[in-house]
Coordinates of C-alpha atoms in Angstrom, one line a residue:
Chain A
M1 CA 38.6 73.6 152.6
A2 CA 36.5 72.4 155.8
I3 CA 35.3 68.8 156.0
F4 CA 32.0 68.0 157.8
R5 CA 31.1 64.5 159.4
G6 CA 27.7 63.6 159.3
V7 CA 25.2 62.2 161.8
G8 CA 26.3 58.8 162.5
G9 CA 30.0 58.9 161.3
S10 CA 33.0 58.5 163.1
G11 CA 35.2 61.0 164.8
D12 CA 35.3 62.7 168.4
S13 CA 32.8 64.6 170.0
S14 CA 34.6 67.8 169.1
D15 CA 33.5 67.4 165.9
N16 CA 30.1 67.3 166.9
S17 CA 30.5 70.7 168.7
F18 CA 31.9 72.1 165.6
L19 CA 29.0 71.0 163.7
D20 CA 26.5 72.3 166.1
A21 CA 28.7 75.7 165.9
V22 CA 28.0 75.8 162.3
T23 CA 24.5 75.1 162.1
A24 CA 24.0 77.7 164.8
Q25 CA 25.9 80.2 162.9
A26 CA 23.7 78.8 159.7
N27 CA 20.6 79.4 161.4
S28 CA 21.7 82.7 162.4
A29 CA 22.6 83.4 159.0
S30 CA 19.4 82.4 157.7
A31 CA 17.2 84.4 159.9
S32 CA 19.4 87.4 159.1
A33 CA 19.1 86.7 155.8
S34 CA 15.4 86.4 156.1
A35 CA 15.7 90.0 157.0
A36 CA 17.6 90.8 153.8
S37 CA 16.5 89.9 150.6
A38 CA 15.5 86.2 149.7
S39 CA 17.8 86.5 146.6
A40 CA 20.9 87.3 148.7
V41 CA 20.1 84.2 150.4
L42 CA 20.0 82.3 147.2
A43 CA 23.0 83.9 145.7
Q44 CA 24.8 83.0 148.6
A45 CA 23.5 79.3 148.4
S46 CA 24.9 79.6 145.2
A47 CA 28.0 81.2 145.7
N48 CA 28.6 78.4 148.2
S49 CA 27.5 75.2 146.1
I50 CA 30.3 73.1 148.0
L51 CA 27.7 73.2 151.0
T52 CA 26.2 69.7 151.3
L53 CA 23.4 69.5 153.7
T54 CA 22.1 66.2 154.6
A55 CA 19.2 65.3 156.8
A56 CA 19.8 63.3 159.7
T57 CA 16.1 62.3 160.5
G58 CA 12.5 62.4 159.0
D59 CA 10.5 61.0 155.8
A60 CA 12.1 60.0 153.1
G61 CA 11.2 62.7 150.2
T62 CA 12.6 64.3 147.0
D63 CA 11.4 68.2 147.3
V64 CA 12.9 70.4 149.2
S65 CA 10.4 72.9 151.1
Y66 CA 11.1 76.2 152.4
N67 CA 8.8 77.7 155.1
A68 CA 8.8 81.4 154.4
S69 CA 7.1 81.8 157.8
T70 CA 9.7 80.2 159.9
G71 CA 12.2 80.6 157.3
V72 CA 13.2 77.0 157.7
L73 CA 14.8 75.2 154.7
T74 CA 13.9 71.4 154.9
V75 CA 15.9 69.0 152.8
P76 CA 14.5 65.6 153.1
K77 CA 16.8 62.3 152.8
G78 CA 16.7 60.2 149.9
A79 CA 13.8 57.5 149.4
D80 CA 16.3 54.7 149.9
G81 CA 18.7 56.4 152.4
T82 CA 20.6 57.8 149.4
D83 CA 21.3 61.4 148.9
A84 CA 19.1 63.9 147.5
S85 CA 20.9 66.7 145.8
V86 CA 19.3 70.4 145.6
T87 CA 19.9 71.4 141.8
A88 CA 18.7 74.3 139.8
A89 CA 16.4 71.8 138.0
N90 CA 14.7 70.6 141.0
V91 CA 13.9 74.4 141.7
T92 CA 13.0 75.9 138.0
G93 CA 10.9 72.6 137.3
V94 CA 8.2 73.8 139.2
L95 CA 7.9 77.4 138.4
T96 CA 6.1 78.9 135.4
G97 CA 7.0 82.2 134.2
G98 CA 4.1 84.6 133.1
T99 CA 3.4 86.6 129.7
G100 CA 6.7 88.0 128.5
I101 CA 8.6 86.3 131.5
S102 CA 11.2 83.3 130.9
I103 CA 13.0 81.0 133.6
A104 CA 15.8 79.5 132.2
S105 CA 17.0 75.9 133.6
N106 CA 19.8 77.5 135.5
G107 CA 17.2 79.5 137.2
T108 CA 17.7 82.9 135.4
I109 CA 14.5 84.8 135.3
T110 CA 14.0 87.1 132.4
N111 CA 11.5 89.8 131.2
D112 CA 11.3 89.1 127.5
S113 CA 8.8 92.1 126.9
P114 CA 10.0 94.9 128.9
D115 CA 7.6 97.6 129.3
Q116 CA 6.9 99.9 126.2
T117 CA 6.2 103.7 126.1
V118 CA 3.1 104.6 124.3
A119 CA 2.6 108.0 123.2
L120 CA -0.4 109.1 121.9
T121 CA -1.1 112.6 120.4
G122 CA -4.0 114.0 118.8
T123 CA -4.2 116.5 116.0
G124 CA -6.6 119.0 114.6
A125 CA -10.1 118.1 115.7
T126 CA -8.8 114.8 117.1
T127 CA -8.0 114.6 121.1
I128 CA -7.1 111.6 123.4
T129 CA -7.7 111.5 126.8
G130 CA -7.1 108.6 129.5
T131 CA -4.4 107.2 130.8
Y132 CA -2.9 103.3 130.3
P133 CA -4.3 101.5 129.6
N134 CA -7.6 103.3 128.9
F135 CA -7.8 106.1 126.5
T136 CA -10.4 108.1 124.7
I137 CA -10.1 109.2 121.2
D138 CA -12.4 112.0 120.1
S139 CA -12.7 113.8 116.9
T140 CA -15.1 116.5 116.0
N141 CA -14.0 117.3 112.4
T142 CA -16.8 117.3 109.7
T143 CA -15.5 119.2 107.1
Y144 CA -14.8 117.5 103.8
T145 CA -13.1 118.7 101.0
V146 CA -14.8 118.8 97.4
G147 CA -12.8 118.6 94.0
D148 CA -9.5 116.9 93.1
G149 CA -7.9 115.3 96.1
G150 CA -11.2 115.4 98.0
L151 CA -14.7 114.0 97.7
T152 CA -17.2 114.7 95.1
T153 CA -20.8 115.6 95.9
N154 CA -21.6 113.6 92.8
D155 CA -23.7 110.0 93.4
F156 CA -21.8 107.0 92.5
T157 CA -24.9 104.8 92.3
D158 CA -25.3 101.0 91.2
A159 CA -26.3 102.0 87.5
D160 CA -22.9 103.9 87.0
H161 CA -21.2 100.7 88.6
S162 CA -23.1 98.4 86.2
K163 CA -22.1 100.6 83.0
L164 CA -18.3 100.5 84.2
D165 CA -18.7 96.7 84.4
G166 CA -20.0 96.8 80.7
I167 CA -16.9 98.2 79.1
E168 CA -14.5 95.8 77.7
A169 CA -11.0 95.8 79.1
N170 CA -8.5 98.3 77.0
A171 CA -11.6 99.7 75.6
T172 CA -10.4 103.3 73.7
A173 CA -12.6 106.0 72.0
D174 CA -9.7 107.1 70.0
Q175 CA -9.7 104.6 67.0
T176 CA -9.2 106.2 63.5
G177 CA -11.5 106.2 60.8
S178 CA -9.0 103.9 58.7
E179 CA -9.1 101.3 61.9
I180 CA -12.8 101.9 61.8
K181 CA -13.2 100.7 58.3
S182 CA -10.8 98.0 58.2
A183 CA -12.5 96.6 61.4
Y184 CA -15.8 97.0 59.9
E185 CA -15.0 95.3 56.7
A186 CA -13.4 92.7 58.1
V187 CA -16.1 91.5 59.5
A188 CA -18.4 89.0 57.6
D189 CA -21.7 89.7 56.3
T190 CA -22.0 93.2 57.2
N191 CA -22.6 94.2 53.5
A192 CA -19.7 96.6 53.4
F193 CA -19.1 98.7 50.8
T194 CA -15.5 98.2 49.9
D195 CA -13.0 99.9 47.7
A196 CA -13.4 97.0 45.2
E197 CA -17.1 97.7 44.7
K198 CA -16.5 101.3 44.5
T199 CA -14.0 100.8 41.6
K200 CA -16.6 98.2 40.1
L201 CA -19.5 101.1 40.0
S202 CA -16.7 103.8 38.8
G203 CA -16.5 101.2 35.6
I204 CA -20.2 101.8 34.9
E205 CA -20.7 104.2 32.2
A206 CA -23.1 107.0 33.5
N207 CA -26.7 106.0 32.4
A208 CA -26.2 102.2 31.7
D209 CA -28.5 100.4 30.1
V210 CA -28.4 96.7 29.5
T211 CA -31.4 97.1 26.9
D212 CA -29.2 99.3 24.8
T213 CA -28.7 97.9 21.3
T214 CA -25.1 99.1 20.8
N215 CA -24.1 97.7 23.9
V216 CA -25.6 94.5 23.5
T217 CA -24.2 93.9 19.8
S218 CA -20.5 95.2 21.1
A219 CA -21.1 92.5 24.0
G220 CA -21.3 89.9 21.1
A221 CA -25.3 89.4 21.7
A222 CA -27.8 90.8 19.8
M223 CA -31.5 92.2 20.4
L224 CA -34.2 89.9 19.6
A225 CA -36.2 93.1 18.7
S226 CA -33.7 94.0 16.3
S227 CA -33.9 90.6 14.1
P228 CA -30.6 89.6 15.6
T229 CA -27.8 87.3 14.0
F230 CA -25.8 85.3 16.5
T231 CA -22.3 84.5 15.9
G232 CA -20.4 81.8 17.6
T233 CA -22.0 79.0 19.8
I234 CA -25.1 79.2 21.8
T235 CA -25.4 76.3 24.7
V236 CA -29.0 75.9 25.9
P237 CA -30.1 73.0 28.6
N238 CA -32.5 70.7 27.6
V239 CA -35.7 72.0 25.9
T240 CA -39.1 70.9 26.4
V241 CA -41.5 71.5 23.5
S242 CA -45.1 72.0 24.2
G243 CA -46.1 72.4 20.9
T244 CA -44.5 71.7 17.4
V245 CA -41.2 72.7 15.8
D246 CA -41.8 73.9 12.1
G247 CA -45.1 72.4 12.4
R248 CA -43.8 69.2 13.4
D249 CA -44.1 67.0 16.4
V250 CA -40.4 66.2 17.4
A251 CA -41.7 63.9 20.0
T252 CA -43.5 61.7 17.6
D253 CA -40.7 62.2 15.1
G254 CA -38.0 61.2 17.6
S255 CA -39.9 57.7 18.5
K256 CA -39.9 56.8 14.9
L257 CA -36.3 57.7 14.6
D258 CA -35.5 55.6 17.6
T259 CA -36.9 52.6 15.7
L260 CA -34.8 52.9 12.3
L261 CA -32.3 50.4 11.9
Y262 CA -29.0 51.1 11.4
H263 CA -28.1 50.7 7.7
R264 CA -24.8 51.9 5.7
V265 CA -23.8 50.4 2.4
S266 CA -20.6 51.2 1.0
E267 CA -19.0 49.7 -2.2
L268 CA -15.1 49.2 -2.8
R269 CA -13.4 48.8 -5.8
L270 CA -10.4 46.4 -5.4
A271 CA -9.4 46.5 -9.1
G272 CA -9.4 47.9 -12.5
N273 CA -11.7 47.5 -15.2
T274 CA -11.3 44.6 -18.0
S275 CA -9.4 46.7 -20.5
A276 CA -6.1 45.2 -21.8
G277 CA -3.5 44.8 -19.0
S278 CA -6.1 44.7 -16.4
Y279 CA -6.3 40.9 -15.8
L280 CA -4.9 39.0 -12.9
Y281 CA -3.8 35.5 -14.0
L282 CA -4.6 32.8 -11.4
N283 CA -2.5 29.6 -10.8
T284 CA -3.0 27.2 -7.6
V285 CA -1.5 29.6 -5.0
D286 CA -3.9 32.3 -3.5
Q287 CA -3.6 35.7 -4.6
N288 CA -5.4 39.1 -3.9
L289 CA -8.7 39.4 -5.6
G290 CA -7.8 43.0 -5.7
Q291 CA -5.2 45.6 -5.5
A292 CA -5.6 46.1 -1.8
T293 CA -4.4 43.4 0.4
N294 CA -6.5 44.3 3.8
I295 CA -10.4 45.0 3.4
Y296 CA -11.9 47.0 6.3
H297 CA -15.7 46.6 7.3
P298 CA -16.0 49.8 9.3
S299 CA -17.2 49.6 13.3
T300 CA -20.9 50.5 13.9
P301 CA -22.2 52.4 16.8
D302 CA -24.1 49.2 17.7
D303 CA -24.0 45.8 16.9
T304 CA -24.7 45.1 13.3
T305 CA -25.0 42.2 10.7
R306 CA -22.0 42.5 8.2
L307 CA -22.5 41.5 4.7
V308 CA -19.8 41.3 2.0
D309 CA -20.8 41.1 -1.5
V310 CA -18.3 40.4 -4.1
E311 CA -18.3 40.7 -7.8
W312 CA -15.6 40.1 -10.4
T313 CA -15.1 39.3 -14.1
T314 CA -13.6 35.7 -15.1
Y315 CA -11.9 35.1 -18.2
W316 CA -12.1 31.5 -18.7
G317 CA -9.4 30.1 -21.2
Y318 CA -10.7 27.0 -22.7
T319 CA -9.3 23.5 -21.5
S320 CA -10.2 20.0 -22.4
V321 CA -11.0 19.4 -18.7
Q322 CA -12.9 21.0 -15.7
N323 CA -11.9 24.7 -15.5
D324 CA -12.4 25.8 -11.7
T325 CA -11.6 28.8 -9.4
R326 CA -11.9 29.4 -5.6
L327 CA -12.6 32.7 -3.8
T328 CA -11.6 32.4 -0.1
L329 CA -12.4 35.1 2.6
H330 CA -9.5 35.5 5.3
L331 CA -11.2 36.9 8.4
T332 CA -8.9 38.0 11.2
V333 CA -10.4 37.2 14.6
P334 CA -10.8 41.1 16.2
V335 CA -10.2 41.6 20.0
G336 CA -13.3 41.4 22.0
G337 CA -15.6 38.5 20.5
T338 CA -17.4 37.0 23.2
T339 CA -19.4 34.0 23.8
Q340 CA -23.5 34.2 23.4
N341 CA -25.6 32.0 25.8
L342 CA -28.7 31.9 23.5
G343 CA -30.7 29.9 26.1
T344 CA -32.0 26.4 26.8
V345 CA -32.5 24.3 23.4
T346 CA -34.8 22.0 22.5
E347 CA -34.6 19.2 20.1
V348 CA -36.8 19.2 17.2
S349 CA -38.3 15.7 16.4
Q350 CA -37.1 13.9 13.3
Y351 CA -40.7 13.4 12.0
D352 CA -41.3 17.3 12.2
P353 CA -42.1 18.1 8.5
N354 CA -41.1 21.6 8.5
Y355 CA -37.5 20.6 9.4
S356 CA -35.6 18.0 7.7
S357 CA -32.1 16.9 7.7
R358 CA -30.0 16.1 4.5
G359 CA -27.2 14.4 5.8
S360 CA -26.0 12.3 9.0
G361 CA -24.9 13.9 11.8
Q362 CA -27.2 16.7 11.1
K363 CA -30.0 17.8 13.7
W364 CA -32.6 20.8 14.4
Y365 CA -33.0 22.3 17.6
Y366 CA -34.6 25.8 18.4
V367 CA -34.3 28.3 21.4
S368 CA -36.6 31.0 22.4
G369 CA -36.5 34.3 20.8
N370 CA -34.7 35.7 17.4
V371 CA -31.2 35.0 17.6
A372 CA -30.7 34.2 13.8
H373 CA -28.4 37.4 13.2
H374 CA -25.5 35.9 15.2
F375 CA -25.2 32.9 12.7
T376 CA -22.3 32.8 10.3
P377 CA -20.0 30.3 8.9
F378 CA -17.3 31.6 10.8
G379 CA -18.8 31.0 14.3
R380 CA -19.7 27.9 16.3
M381 CA -22.6 26.4 18.5
S382 CA -21.4 24.3 21.6
Q383 CA -23.2 22.9 24.8
S384 CA -20.1 24.0 26.9
S385 CA -19.3 27.7 27.4
S386 CA -15.5 26.8 26.7
G387 CA -16.4 25.3 23.2
S388 CA -14.9 22.3 24.0
L389 CA -17.4 20.7 21.1
K390 CA -18.0 22.9 18.1
H391 CA -21.0 22.4 16.1
T392 CA -21.5 24.0 12.9
I393 CA -24.7 25.9 11.6
V394 CA -26.2 24.2 8.6
S395 CA -29.6 26.3 8.3
S396 CA -31.5 28.5 10.4
Q397 CA -34.4 30.7 10.4
Y398 CA -36.4 33.0 12.7
D399 CA -40.1 31.9 13.2
P400 CA -42.2 34.6 14.5
S401 CA -45.4 32.8 14.8
T402 CA -43.9 30.7 18.0
N403 CA -41.1 33.4 18.3
R404 CA -38.5 30.6 18.4
T405 CA -35.2 30.5 16.3
Y406 CA -34.7 27.1 14.5
F407 CA -31.3 25.6 13.4
C408 CA -29.6 22.5 12.3
L409 CA -26.5 21.6 13.4
K410 CA -23.6 19.6 11.8
I411 CA -22.8 17.5 15.0
A412 CA -19.1 17.1 16.3
T413 CA -18.7 14.3 18.7
A414 CA -21.9 14.6 20.7
N415 CA -25.3 15.8 20.4
M416 CA -27.0 18.9 21.8
V417 CA -30.0 17.6 23.7
T418 CA -33.1 19.0 25.1
N419 CA -32.4 21.5 28.2
D420 CA -28.9 22.0 27.3
T421 CA -27.5 25.4 27.1
A422 CA -26.8 26.4 23.8
Y423 CA -23.6 28.7 23.4
W424 CA -22.6 30.6 20.3
H425 CA -19.1 32.2 19.5
P426 CA -18.8 34.2 16.6
Y427 CA -15.1 33.3 16.3
A428 CA -15.6 29.6 17.1
W429 CA -13.5 30.2 20.2
E430 CA -10.3 31.0 18.3
S431 CA -7.9 33.1 19.5
N432 CA -7.4 36.9 18.6
Y433 CA -5.6 37.4 15.1
T434 CA -6.4 33.9 14.1
T435 CA -7.4 33.7 10.2
L436 CA -10.7 32.1 9.6
T437 CA -11.9 31.3 6.2
Q438 CA -14.9 30.5 4.1
S439 CA -14.6 29.9 0.5
Y440 CA -16.8 29.3 -2.7
D441 CA -15.8 27.3 -5.6
I442 CA -16.7 28.3 -9.1
T443 CA -16.7 25.8 -11.9
E444 CA -16.9 25.7 -15.8
R445 CA -16.4 23.3 -18.3
Y446 CA -15.6 23.3 -21.7
R447 CA -16.0 27.0 -22.5
S448 CA -13.9 30.3 -22.7
G449 CA -15.1 33.8 -22.3
L450 CA -16.4 36.1 -19.8
D451 CA -18.4 35.3 -16.7
R452 CA -19.4 37.9 -14.2
N453 CA -19.2 36.0 -10.8
K454 CA -21.2 37.1 -7.6
V455 CA -20.7 35.5 -4.1
S456 CA -21.6 36.7 -0.5
F457 CA -20.5 36.3 2.7
K458 CA -22.1 37.2 6.2
L459 CA -19.7 38.1 8.9
P460 CA -20.0 37.9 12.5
F461 CA -22.8 40.3 14.2
T462 CA -20.4 43.1 15.9
D463 CA -19.8 46.9 16.3
A464 CA -16.0 46.0 15.8
T465 CA -13.9 47.0 12.7
L466 CA -13.4 43.4 10.9
T467 CA -10.6 43.0 8.8
F468 CA -10.3 40.3 5.8
R469 CA -8.8 39.8 2.5
L470 CA -10.3 38.0 -0.2
K471 CA -8.2 35.4 -2.0
I472 CA -8.7 33.7 -5.4
K473 CA -6.8 30.7 -6.9
E474 CA -7.2 28.1 -9.5
L475 CA -7.7 24.2 -8.1
A476 CA -5.5 22.5 -10.8
S477 CA -2.6 23.3 -12.5
G478 CA -4.3 22.8 -15.8
D479 CA -6.9 25.6 -15.0
N480 CA -6.8 28.7 -17.3
A481 CA -8.6 31.7 -15.5
Q482 CA -7.8 35.5 -15.4
V483 CA -9.9 37.6 -13.1
A484 CA -10.5 41.4 -13.2
D485 CA -12.9 44.5 -12.3
S486 CA -13.6 43.2 -8.8
V487 CA -16.0 45.3 -6.5
V488 CA -16.7 44.7 -2.8
R489 CA -20.1 45.8 -1.2
L490 CA -20.2 46.2 2.3
T491 CA -23.4 46.6 4.3
S492 CA -23.8 47.1 8.2
M493 CA -27.5 46.4 9.1
G494 CA -29.0 46.4 12.6
V495 CA -31.6 44.3 13.7
Chain B
M1 CA -9.2 18.7 16.2
I2 CA -7.8 18.0 12.7
V3 CA -4.4 19.6 11.3
G4 CA -4.1 19.3 7.3
Y5 CA -2.5 20.8 4.2
T6 CA -3.2 21.2 0.8
K7 CA -0.8 20.2 -2.0
L8 CA -1.1 19.4 -5.7
N9 CA -1.7 15.5 -6.1
S10 CA -0.2 13.6 -9.0
E11 CA -2.9 14.9 -11.4
G12 CA -2.0 18.7 -10.9
R13 CA -5.1 19.2 -8.6
L14 CA -5.4 20.6 -5.1
E15 CA -6.3 18.0 -2.5
E16 CA -6.5 18.4 1.2
V17 CA -4.4 15.9 3.2
V18 CA -4.8 15.2 7.0
Y19 CA -1.5 15.7 8.8
R20 CA -2.6 14.7 12.3
E21 CA -5.5 14.5 14.4
C22 CA -5.4 16.1 17.8
D23 CA -7.4 16.0 21.1
T24 CA -7.2 19.7 22.0
T25 CA -7.6 22.8 20.3
E26 CA -4.5 24.0 22.0
E27 CA -2.5 21.0 20.5
A28 CA -3.7 21.4 17.0
V29 CA -2.5 24.9 17.0
E30 CA 1.1 23.8 18.3
V31 CA 1.1 21.2 15.2
A32 CA -0.3 23.3 12.9
E33 CA 2.5 25.9 13.6
A34 CA 5.2 23.4 13.6
L35 CA 3.9 22.4 10.2
V36 CA 3.9 25.9 9.0
L37 CA 7.7 26.5 9.9
A38 CA 8.7 22.8 8.5
S39 CA 6.8 24.0 5.0
V40 CA 8.4 27.1 4.4
D41 CA 10.7 25.7 1.9
D42 CA 8.6 22.9 0.9
E43 CA 6.8 24.3 -2.0
T44 CA 4.7 21.4 -2.1
V45 CA 2.8 22.3 0.8
L46 CA 0.7 25.3 -0.2
D47 CA -1.4 25.8 2.8
V48 CA -1.6 24.4 6.5
L49 CA -5.4 24.2 7.7
R50 CA -6.8 23.4 10.8
G51 CA -10.5 22.2 11.4
T52 CA -12.9 19.6 12.7
R53 CA -13.8 16.1 11.7
Y54 CA -17.9 15.8 11.5
S55 CA -17.8 12.2 10.5
E56 CA -15.2 9.5 8.8
T57 CA -15.5 11.2 5.7
E58 CA -16.1 14.8 6.4
I59 CA -13.9 17.3 7.8
V60 CA -14.6 21.2 7.7
Y61 CA -11.5 23.1 8.1
N62 CA -12.1 26.8 8.9
V63 CA -8.8 27.8 10.1
I64 CA -5.8 28.8 7.9
H65 CA -2.1 29.1 8.8
E66 CA -0.7 31.2 6.4
I67 CA 3.0 30.1 5.3
P68 CA 5.2 32.9 5.3
R69 CA 6.4 33.0 1.5
D70 CA 7.3 36.2 -0.9
D71 CA 4.5 35.0 -3.2
S72 CA 1.8 34.7 -0.5

């Protein structure tokens, strides 16, 4: 390996001589190289990369320049006296490749799109003329094929296109009759003539006639023209009569019927006749007057006044003292009894000549309207809706001239006063199934023989079934009486 | 409210005896039912009654509490 000393270095003059010789050779070589190809010079430089050229003089710089006209390669010294190396990057960094040409960092220049061979050939009536890059293509063919695989002479117009657009997807023209029938009958309100309807029509006899007497009769009806006799039930809606029915104005008659009071009377025979052995011997313990224990006053369509009239025969045995009996009605309080509000009361003056009291603790009042049908010995009056005070009805009447109901009360504890509200409870505010009583005493003295006795009870105003018992007894152990042939008459009356 | 009962007096006649005076109907009902139970075996008590006093001397009995006996 040869080592060269640069300018300013140490060494003897023979060294400079040698350098000068080398420089001369290099210049010679450069000159000769210029005659050869530039690539050959570059190749040599690359192959001799151990060669380091150092500028001795001149301005500082970084770029290496080459003067093609003089063939001089100038390498400037470093800016601060440092060495400036010649590298491939320094060379290639300032170069740009054209289309299809690339320059690698190591200086390799590559044609990325080498030239392609283009061959153009005309066929038939088509000819191609010209050279790269300008060609002329000319065709003289004006012949077209008509029919399959070719063109058609039929016009494809806008109207034809519109028709095709109007055809739904998957439209077919090959539906069967069954498919068409099913599709048609499946659509609502098409008035399809279905198989079921055909079956119905098939069931109608030829020349069917609804006015045919035989047919009508067989159907359970009757022809009016043939004096029909109906069997079964005929249901008709409300009937409006513009004339009369059997000569009667049914509307007028109906109004009269509406005002008729409900009135039912029934008679119960409680015990046998007075033949021997039919008597009931009395004592001081209550016994049933008849041979049935419970007696029923039936329910009514609406609230009614209930009367119980009792008759019986008493055979009095002779006694030297008073001989007396007591008949008691035992009424069972039914379910459903309610308090009646009779309105506001007004006290009647004690000096009113029409209404007088016969005992202390009694007082007259009146309320508006007719409420007398409510009053019975079983009920009680109170100025309290809960019946905390229970006054007993002593007397009452309805005065139509004033439309007032007057009543006299036997007062318990505290008087009712004017403007109090009068409450009436038909069962004296007693609980259901409690037994209420009312009695009549029948007395005779110093006689014997038969008497027919009659007493009446007024039961509460109600539509319920009332259950009661009739009990009879002697009031003293020395009494001597027998009873028989008892009858009860039950009356229900509307108001 | 009055709870009473009937019995035969010394002359053999029925008389009504006041058993107890009560402040409320509910109390009177309880007293009457207790008297009924106590009188089942007491043949001198014939009926248990319940009613209202209207004066010092006047009582109206309107409810009877039956004593459960075979001959009633």
